[in-house]
Amino acid sequence: MNAPYRRFEPSVQPVFDDKARRVFAAHYPEQPHRLEHGLARHPLLEIPALAELAARLPSASVEYNRGDVPVGVAGKPGPTGLSITETILKIARTNSWAVLKNVERVPSYAALLQDLLGELASEIEAKTGEVMDPQAFIFISSPNAVTPYHFDPEHNLLLQVAGSKVMTQFPAGDPRFAPDEAHEQYHLGSPRELEWDDAFLEHGLQFPLRPGEAVHVPVMAPHFVRNGPESSVSLSITWRSEWSHGESDARCFNGLVRRIGLSPRAPGRWPHRAPGKALAWRAWRRLFARG
């Protein structure tokens, strides 16, 4: 069941000023863009606090691996042999990439997420309707670490808090950069990593990020990230919409019928919808779950 967002009034000094909100409103949900924020040096996002947070999260919410990987990988990169706490506390020299997932499980981080989304809720709802399934992810990266080429199913705003990085994005929904079959397989349970081709690079849009800057990533827009020469901390706030859930479900339906030899048409990008396919998948899923 999809979780609705409960709007709260921001309890702290606004992180997104009027200019940032105007920029966001003008580009959301389909145009990637950069905007400024006021979250740098937040106490919940300092390295000691993040090491403590990692120890409190369930193992399923912690992922970390080597940072010296290529842009394109097959499956998850290999481990470093360190604990998550040691990885974070010594991130400047552990050659690692780490993500703390669903940190909203912890009340203080849930409050931070609610505050941030509370500032943007009006702009979001004006375009894509009710804010659903809000989540927060924190990325901690060693100097020059790489986050390989992949895509994600959420509306995503990545806020750079410490260090620098460059995110390279590619057009969402363009089968040149992520074939329809890759979308279908991901929504049916396969990993999010995508097959990389060096020829893609000339089509990418680069977003250099420093503390106080953020970038919006449209739903399922392929991207990769290269960290700068210092260790880095970034906060990703994500949410779903009825449209994004419908897009996922339509992709699942397409994957199902492709297995029987058909070549289904991909669902359109926002605001286009494929309600018949989405409803068909939801009905099939209910029947399958009962079986």
Coordinates of N, CA and C in Angstrom, one line a residue, residues 26-176:
A26 N 9.5 25.7 -11.9 CA 9.6 25.9 -13.4 C 10.1 24.7 -14.1
H27 N 10.8 23.8 -13.4 CA 11.4 22.6 -14.1 C 10.8 21.3 -13.7
Y28 N 10.3 21.2 -12.5 CA 9.7 19.9 -12.0 C 8.5 19.5 -12.8
P29 N 8.2 18.3 -13.2 CA 9.0 17.1 -12.8 C 10.0 16.5 -13.8
E30 N 10.0 17.0 -15.0 CA 10.7 16.3 -16.1 C 12.0 16.9 -16.5
Q31 N 12.3 18.1 -16.1 CA 13.5 18.8 -16.5 C 14.6 18.8 -15.4
P32 N 15.7 18.1 -15.6 CA 16.7 18.1 -14.5 C 17.3 19.5 -14.4
H33 N 17.6 19.9 -13.2 CA 18.0 21.3 -12.9 C 18.8 21.4 -11.6
R34 N 19.5 22.4 -11.5 CA 20.3 22.7 -10.2 C 19.7 23.8 -9.5
L35 N 19.7 23.8 -8.2 CA 19.2 24.9 -7.4 C 20.0 25.0 -6.1
E36 N 19.8 26.1 -5.4 CA 20.6 26.3 -4.1 C 19.8 25.9 -2.9
H37 N 20.5 25.5 -1.9 CA 19.8 25.1 -0.6 C 20.7 25.6 0.6
G38 N 20.1 25.6 1.8 CA 20.8 26.1 2.9 C 21.1 25.0 4.0
L39 N 21.3 23.8 3.5 CA 21.5 22.7 4.5 C 22.9 22.4 4.8
A40 N 23.9 23.0 4.2 CA 25.3 22.7 4.5 C 25.6 22.8 6.0
R41 N 26.4 21.8 6.4 CA 26.9 21.7 7.8 C 25.8 21.5 8.8
H42 N 24.8 20.7 8.4 CA 23.7 20.4 9.4 C 24.3 19.3 10.3
P43 N 24.0 19.4 11.6 CA 24.6 18.5 12.6 C 24.2 17.1 12.4
L44 N 23.1 16.8 11.8 CA 22.7 15.4 11.6 C 23.4 14.8 10.4
L45 N 24.1 15.6 9.6 CA 24.8 15.1 8.4 C 26.3 15.2 8.6
E46 N 26.8 15.4 9.8 CA 28.3 15.4 10.0 C 28.7 13.9 10.2
I47 N 30.0 13.7 9.9 CA 30.5 12.3 9.8 C 30.3 11.5 11.1
P48 N 30.6 12.1 12.3 CA 30.3 11.3 13.5 C 28.8 10.9 13.7
A49 N 27.9 11.8 13.4 CA 26.5 11.5 13.5 C 26.1 10.4 12.5
L50 N 26.7 10.5 11.3 CA 26.3 9.5 10.3 C 26.9 8.1 10.7
A51 N 28.0 8.0 11.3 CA 28.6 6.7 11.8 C 27.6 6.2 12.8
E52 N 27.2 7.0 13.7 CA 26.2 6.6 14.7 C 24.9 6.1 14.1
L53 N 24.4 6.9 13.2 CA 23.2 6.5 12.5 C 23.3 5.1 11.8
A54 N 24.4 4.9 11.1 CA 24.6 3.6 10.4 C 24.5 2.4 11.4
A55 N 25.0 2.6 12.6 CA 25.0 1.5 13.6 C 23.6 1.3 14.1
R56 N 22.7 2.2 13.9 CA 21.3 2.1 14.4 C 20.4 1.5 13.3
L57 N 20.8 1.6 12.1 CA 19.9 1.1 11.0 C 20.0 -0.4 10.8
P58 N 18.9 -1.0 10.4 CA 19.0 -2.5 10.0 C 19.9 -2.7 8.9
S59 N 20.4 -3.9 8.8 CA 21.4 -4.2 7.7 C 20.9 -3.9 6.3
A60 N 19.6 -4.1 6.1 CA 19.0 -3.9 4.8 C 19.1 -2.5 4.4
S61 N 19.3 -1.6 5.3 CA 19.3 -0.1 5.1 C 20.7 0.4 4.9
V62 N 21.7 -0.5 4.9 CA 23.1 0.0 4.8 C 23.7 -0.7 3.6
E63 N 24.3 0.0 2.7 CA 25.0 -0.6 1.5 C 26.3 0.2 1.3
Y64 N 27.4 -0.6 1.2 CA 28.7 0.1 1.0 C 29.6 -0.9 0.2
N65 N 30.5 -0.3 -0.5 CA 31.4 -1.1 -1.4 C 32.6 -0.2 -1.8
R66 N 33.4 -0.8 -2.6 CA 34.6 -0.1 -3.1 C 34.1 1.1 -4.0
G67 N 34.9 2.2 -3.9 CA 34.6 3.4 -4.7 C 35.3 3.5 -6.0
D68 N 36.4 2.7 -6.2 CA 37.2 2.8 -7.4 C 36.6 1.8 -8.4
V69 N 35.4 2.1 -8.9 CA 34.8 1.2 -9.9 C 34.5 2.0 -11.2
P70 N 34.3 1.3 -12.3 CA 34.0 2.0 -13.5 C 32.6 2.5 -13.5
V71 N 32.3 3.4 -14.5 CA 31.0 3.9 -14.6 C 29.9 2.8 -14.9
G72 N 30.3 1.8 -15.7 CA 29.4 0.7 -16.0 C 29.9 -0.5 -15.3
V73 N 29.0 -1.1 -14.5 CA 29.3 -2.4 -13.8 C 28.1 -3.4 -14.0
A74 N 28.5 -4.6 -13.9 CA 27.5 -5.7 -14.0 C 27.2 -6.2 -12.5
G75 N 26.0 -5.8 -12.0 CA 25.7 -6.2 -10.6 C 26.4 -5.2 -9.6
K76 N 26.3 -5.5 -8.3 CA 26.8 -4.7 -7.3 C 28.4 -4.7 -7.2
P77 N 29.0 -3.6 -7.0 CA 30.5 -3.6 -6.8 C 30.9 -4.4 -5.6
G78 N 32.2 -4.8 -5.5 CA 32.6 -5.6 -4.4 C 32.8 -4.9 -3.1
P79 N 32.9 -5.6 -2.0 CA 33.0 -5.0 -0.6 C 34.5 -4.6 -0.4
T80 N 34.7 -3.9 0.7 CA 36.0 -3.4 1.1 C 36.6 -4.2 2.2
G81 N 35.8 -5.0 2.9 CA 36.2 -5.7 4.1 C 36.2 -4.9 5.4
L82 N 35.8 -3.7 5.3 CA 35.6 -2.8 6.5 C 34.2 -2.9 7.0
S83 N 34.0 -2.5 8.3 CA 32.6 -2.3 8.8 C 32.1 -1.0 8.3
I84 N 30.8 -0.8 8.4 CA 30.2 0.4 7.9 C 30.6 1.6 8.8
T85 N 30.8 1.4 10.1 CA 31.2 2.4 11.0 C 32.6 2.9 10.7
E86 N 33.5 1.9 10.5 CA 34.9 2.3 10.1 C 34.9 3.0 8.7
T87 N 34.1 2.5 7.8 CA 34.1 3.1 6.5 C 33.7 4.5 6.6
I88 N 32.7 4.9 7.4 CA 32.3 6.3 7.4 C 33.2 7.1 8.2
L89 N 33.7 6.7 9.3 CA 34.6 7.5 10.2 C 35.9 7.8 9.4
K90 N 36.3 6.9 8.6 CA 37.6 7.0 7.9 C 37.4 7.2 6.4
I91 N 36.2 7.8 6.0 CA 35.8 7.9 4.6 C 36.9 8.6 3.7
A92 N 37.6 9.5 4.3 CA 38.6 10.2 3.5 C 39.7 9.3 2.9
R93 N 39.9 8.1 3.5 CA 40.9 7.2 3.0 C 40.5 5.8 2.9
T94 N 39.3 5.4 2.9 CA 38.8 4.0 2.8 C 38.5 3.6 1.4
N95 N 38.6 4.6 0.4 CA 38.3 4.2 -1.0 C 36.9 3.5 -1.1
S96 N 35.9 4.2 -0.6 CA 34.6 3.6 -0.4 C 33.5 4.5 -0.9
W97 N 32.3 3.9 -1.1 CA 31.1 4.5 -1.4 C 30.1 3.9 -0.5
A98 N 29.3 4.7 0.2 CA 28.3 4.1 1.1 C 27.0 4.9 1.0
V99 N 25.9 4.2 1.2 CA 24.6 4.8 1.3 C 23.8 4.3 2.5
L100 N 23.2 5.2 3.2 CA 22.3 4.8 4.3 C 20.9 5.1 3.8
K101 N 20.1 4.0 3.7 CA 18.8 4.0 3.1 C 17.7 4.2 4.1
N102 N 16.6 4.9 3.7 CA 15.4 5.0 4.5 C 15.8 5.5 5.9
V103 N 16.6 6.6 6.0 CA 17.0 7.1 7.3 C 15.8 7.7 8.0
E104 N 14.7 7.9 7.3 CA 13.5 8.4 8.0 C 12.9 7.4 9.0
R105 N 13.5 6.3 9.1 CA 13.2 5.3 10.2 C 13.5 5.9 11.6
V106 N 14.5 6.8 11.6 CA 15.0 7.4 12.8 C 14.3 8.8 13.0
P107 N 13.6 9.1 14.1 CA 12.8 10.2 14.2 C 13.4 11.6 13.8
S108 N 14.6 11.8 14.2 CA 15.3 13.1 13.9 C 15.4 13.3 12.4
Y109 N 15.8 12.2 11.7 CA 15.9 12.3 10.2 C 14.6 12.3 9.6
A110 N 13.6 11.7 10.1 CA 12.2 11.8 9.6 C 11.7 13.2 9.7
A111 N 12.0 13.9 10.8 CA 11.6 15.3 10.9 C 12.3 16.2 9.9
L112 N 13.6 15.9 9.6 CA 14.3 16.7 8.6 C 13.7 16.5 7.3
L113 N 13.4 15.2 6.9 CA 12.8 15.0 5.6 C 11.4 15.7 5.5
Q114 N 10.6 15.6 6.6 CA 9.3 16.3 6.5 C 9.5 17.8 6.4
D115 N 10.4 18.4 7.0 CA 10.7 19.8 6.9 C 11.0 20.2 5.5
L116 N 11.9 19.4 4.9 CA 12.4 19.7 3.5 C 11.2 19.6 2.5
L117 N 10.5 18.5 2.6 CA 9.4 18.3 1.7 C 8.2 19.3 2.0
G118 N 8.1 19.7 3.2 CA 7.1 20.7 3.6 C 7.3 22.0 2.8
E119 N 8.6 22.3 2.6 CA 8.9 23.5 1.9 C 8.6 23.5 0.4
L120 N 8.6 22.3 -0.2 CA 8.4 22.1 -1.6 C 7.0 21.5 -1.9
A121 N 6.2 21.1 -0.9 CA 5.0 20.4 -1.2 C 4.0 21.1 -2.1
S122 N 3.9 22.4 -2.0 CA 3.0 23.1 -2.8 C 3.4 23.0 -4.3
E123 N 4.7 23.2 -4.5 CA 5.2 23.1 -5.9 C 5.0 21.7 -6.5
I124 N 5.3 20.7 -5.7 CA 5.1 19.3 -6.1 C 3.7 19.0 -6.4
E125 N 2.8 19.3 -5.5 CA 1.4 18.9 -5.6 C 0.7 19.6 -6.8
A126 N 1.2 20.8 -7.2 CA 0.7 21.5 -8.3 C 0.9 20.8 -9.6
K127 N 2.0 20.0 -9.7 CA 2.3 19.3 -10.9 C 1.9 17.9 -10.9
T128 N 2.3 17.1 -9.8 CA 2.2 15.7 -9.9 C 1.2 15.2 -8.8
G129 N 0.5 16.0 -8.1 CA -0.5 15.6 -7.1 C 0.2 15.2 -5.8
E130 N -0.6 14.4 -5.1 CA -0.2 14.0 -3.7 C 1.2 13.5 -3.6
V131 N 1.9 13.9 -2.6 CA 3.3 13.4 -2.3 C 3.1 12.1 -1.6
M132 N 3.7 11.0 -2.2 CA 3.6 9.7 -1.6 C 5.0 9.1 -1.3
D133 N 5.0 8.2 -0.3 CA 6.2 7.4 0.0 C 7.4 8.2 0.1
P134 N 7.4 9.3 1.0 CA 8.7 10.0 1.1 C 9.8 9.2 1.8
Q135 N 11.0 9.3 1.2 CA 12.1 8.6 1.8 C 13.4 9.5 1.7
A136 N 14.4 9.1 2.5 CA 15.6 9.9 2.5 C 16.8 8.9 2.5
F137 N 17.8 9.2 1.7 CA 19.0 8.4 1.6 C 20.2 9.4 1.8
I138 N 21.3 8.9 2.5 CA 22.5 9.7 2.7 C 23.6 8.9 2.0
F139 N 24.4 9.7 1.2 CA 25.5 9.1 0.5 C 26.8 9.7 1.1
I140 N 27.7 8.8 1.4 CA 29.0 9.1 2.0 C 30.1 8.5 1.1
S141 N 30.9 9.4 0.5 CA 31.9 8.9 -0.6 C 33.3 9.3 -0.3
S142 N 34.2 8.4 -0.6 CA 35.6 8.8 -0.6 C 36.0 9.7 -1.8
P143 N 37.2 10.3 -1.7 CA 37.6 11.1 -2.8 C 37.7 10.3 -4.1
N144 N 37.2 10.9 -5.2 CA 37.2 10.3 -6.5 C 36.3 9.0 -6.7
A145 N 35.5 8.7 -5.7 CA 34.7 7.5 -5.8 C 33.6 7.7 -6.9
V146 N 33.2 6.6 -7.5 CA 32.2 6.6 -8.5 C 30.9 5.8 -8.1
T147 N 29.8 6.4 -8.4 CA 28.5 5.7 -8.3 C 28.1 5.3 -9.7
P148 N 28.1 4.0 -10.0 CA 27.9 3.6 -11.4 C 26.6 4.0 -12.0
Y149 N 26.5 3.8 -13.3 CA 25.4 4.2 -14.1 C 24.2 3.4 -13.7
H150 N 23.1 4.1 -13.4 CA 21.9 3.4 -12.9 C 20.7 4.4 -13.1
F151 N 19.5 3.9 -12.7 CA 18.3 4.8 -12.6 C 17.5 4.4 -11.3
D152 N 16.6 5.3 -11.0 CA 15.8 5.1 -9.7 C 14.3 5.5 -10.0
P153 N 13.4 4.9 -9.3 CA 12.0 5.0 -9.6 C 11.3 6.2 -9.0
E154 N 12.0 7.0 -8.2 CA 11.4 8.1 -7.5 C 11.7 9.5 -8.1
H155 N 10.9 10.4 -7.8 CA 11.3 11.8 -8.0 C 12.3 12.1 -6.9
N156 N 13.4 12.7 -7.3 CA 14.6 12.8 -6.5 C 15.3 14.2 -6.5
L157 N 15.6 14.6 -5.3 CA 16.4 15.9 -5.2 C 17.6 15.6 -4.3
L158 N 18.8 15.7 -4.9 CA 20.0 15.4 -4.3 C 20.7 16.7 -3.8
L159 N 20.9 16.8 -2.5 CA 21.5 18.0 -1.9 C 22.9 17.7 -1.4
Q160 N 23.8 18.5 -2.0 CA 25.2 18.3 -1.6 C 25.5 19.0 -0.3
V161 N 26.1 18.3 0.7 CA 26.3 18.9 2.0 C 27.8 19.1 2.3
A162 N 28.6 18.2 1.9 CA 30.1 18.4 2.1 C 30.8 17.8 0.9
G163 N 32.0 18.4 0.6 CA 32.7 17.9 -0.6 C 32.1 18.3 -1.9
S164 N 32.5 17.7 -3.0 CA 32.0 18.1 -4.3 C 31.8 16.8 -5.1
K165 N 31.0 16.9 -6.1 CA 30.8 15.8 -7.1 C 30.2 16.3 -8.4
V166 N 30.3 15.5 -9.4 CA 29.6 15.8 -10.6 C 28.7 14.7 -11.0
M167 N 27.4 15.0 -11.1 CA 26.4 14.0 -11.6 C 26.2 14.2 -13.1
T168 N 26.2 13.2 -13.8 CA 26.0 13.2 -15.3 C 24.7 12.5 -15.5
Q169 N 23.7 13.2 -16.0 CA 22.3 12.7 -16.3 C 22.1 12.5 -17.8
F170 N 21.2 11.6 -18.1 CA 20.8 11.3 -19.4 C 19.3 11.3 -19.5
P171 N 18.7 11.6 -20.7 CA 17.3 11.8 -20.8 C 16.4 10.6 -20.3
A172 N 15.5 10.9 -19.4 CA 14.6 9.9 -18.9 C 13.7 9.4 -20.1
G173 N 13.4 8.1 -20.1 CA 12.5 7.6 -21.1 C 13.1 7.4 -22.5
D174 N 14.3 7.7 -22.7 CA 15.0 7.5 -24.0 C 15.6 6.1 -24.1
P175 N 15.1 5.3 -24.9 CA 15.6 3.9 -24.9 C 17.0 3.7 -25.4
R176 N 17.6 4.8 -25.9 CA 19.0 4.7 -26.3 C 19.9 4.5 -25.0

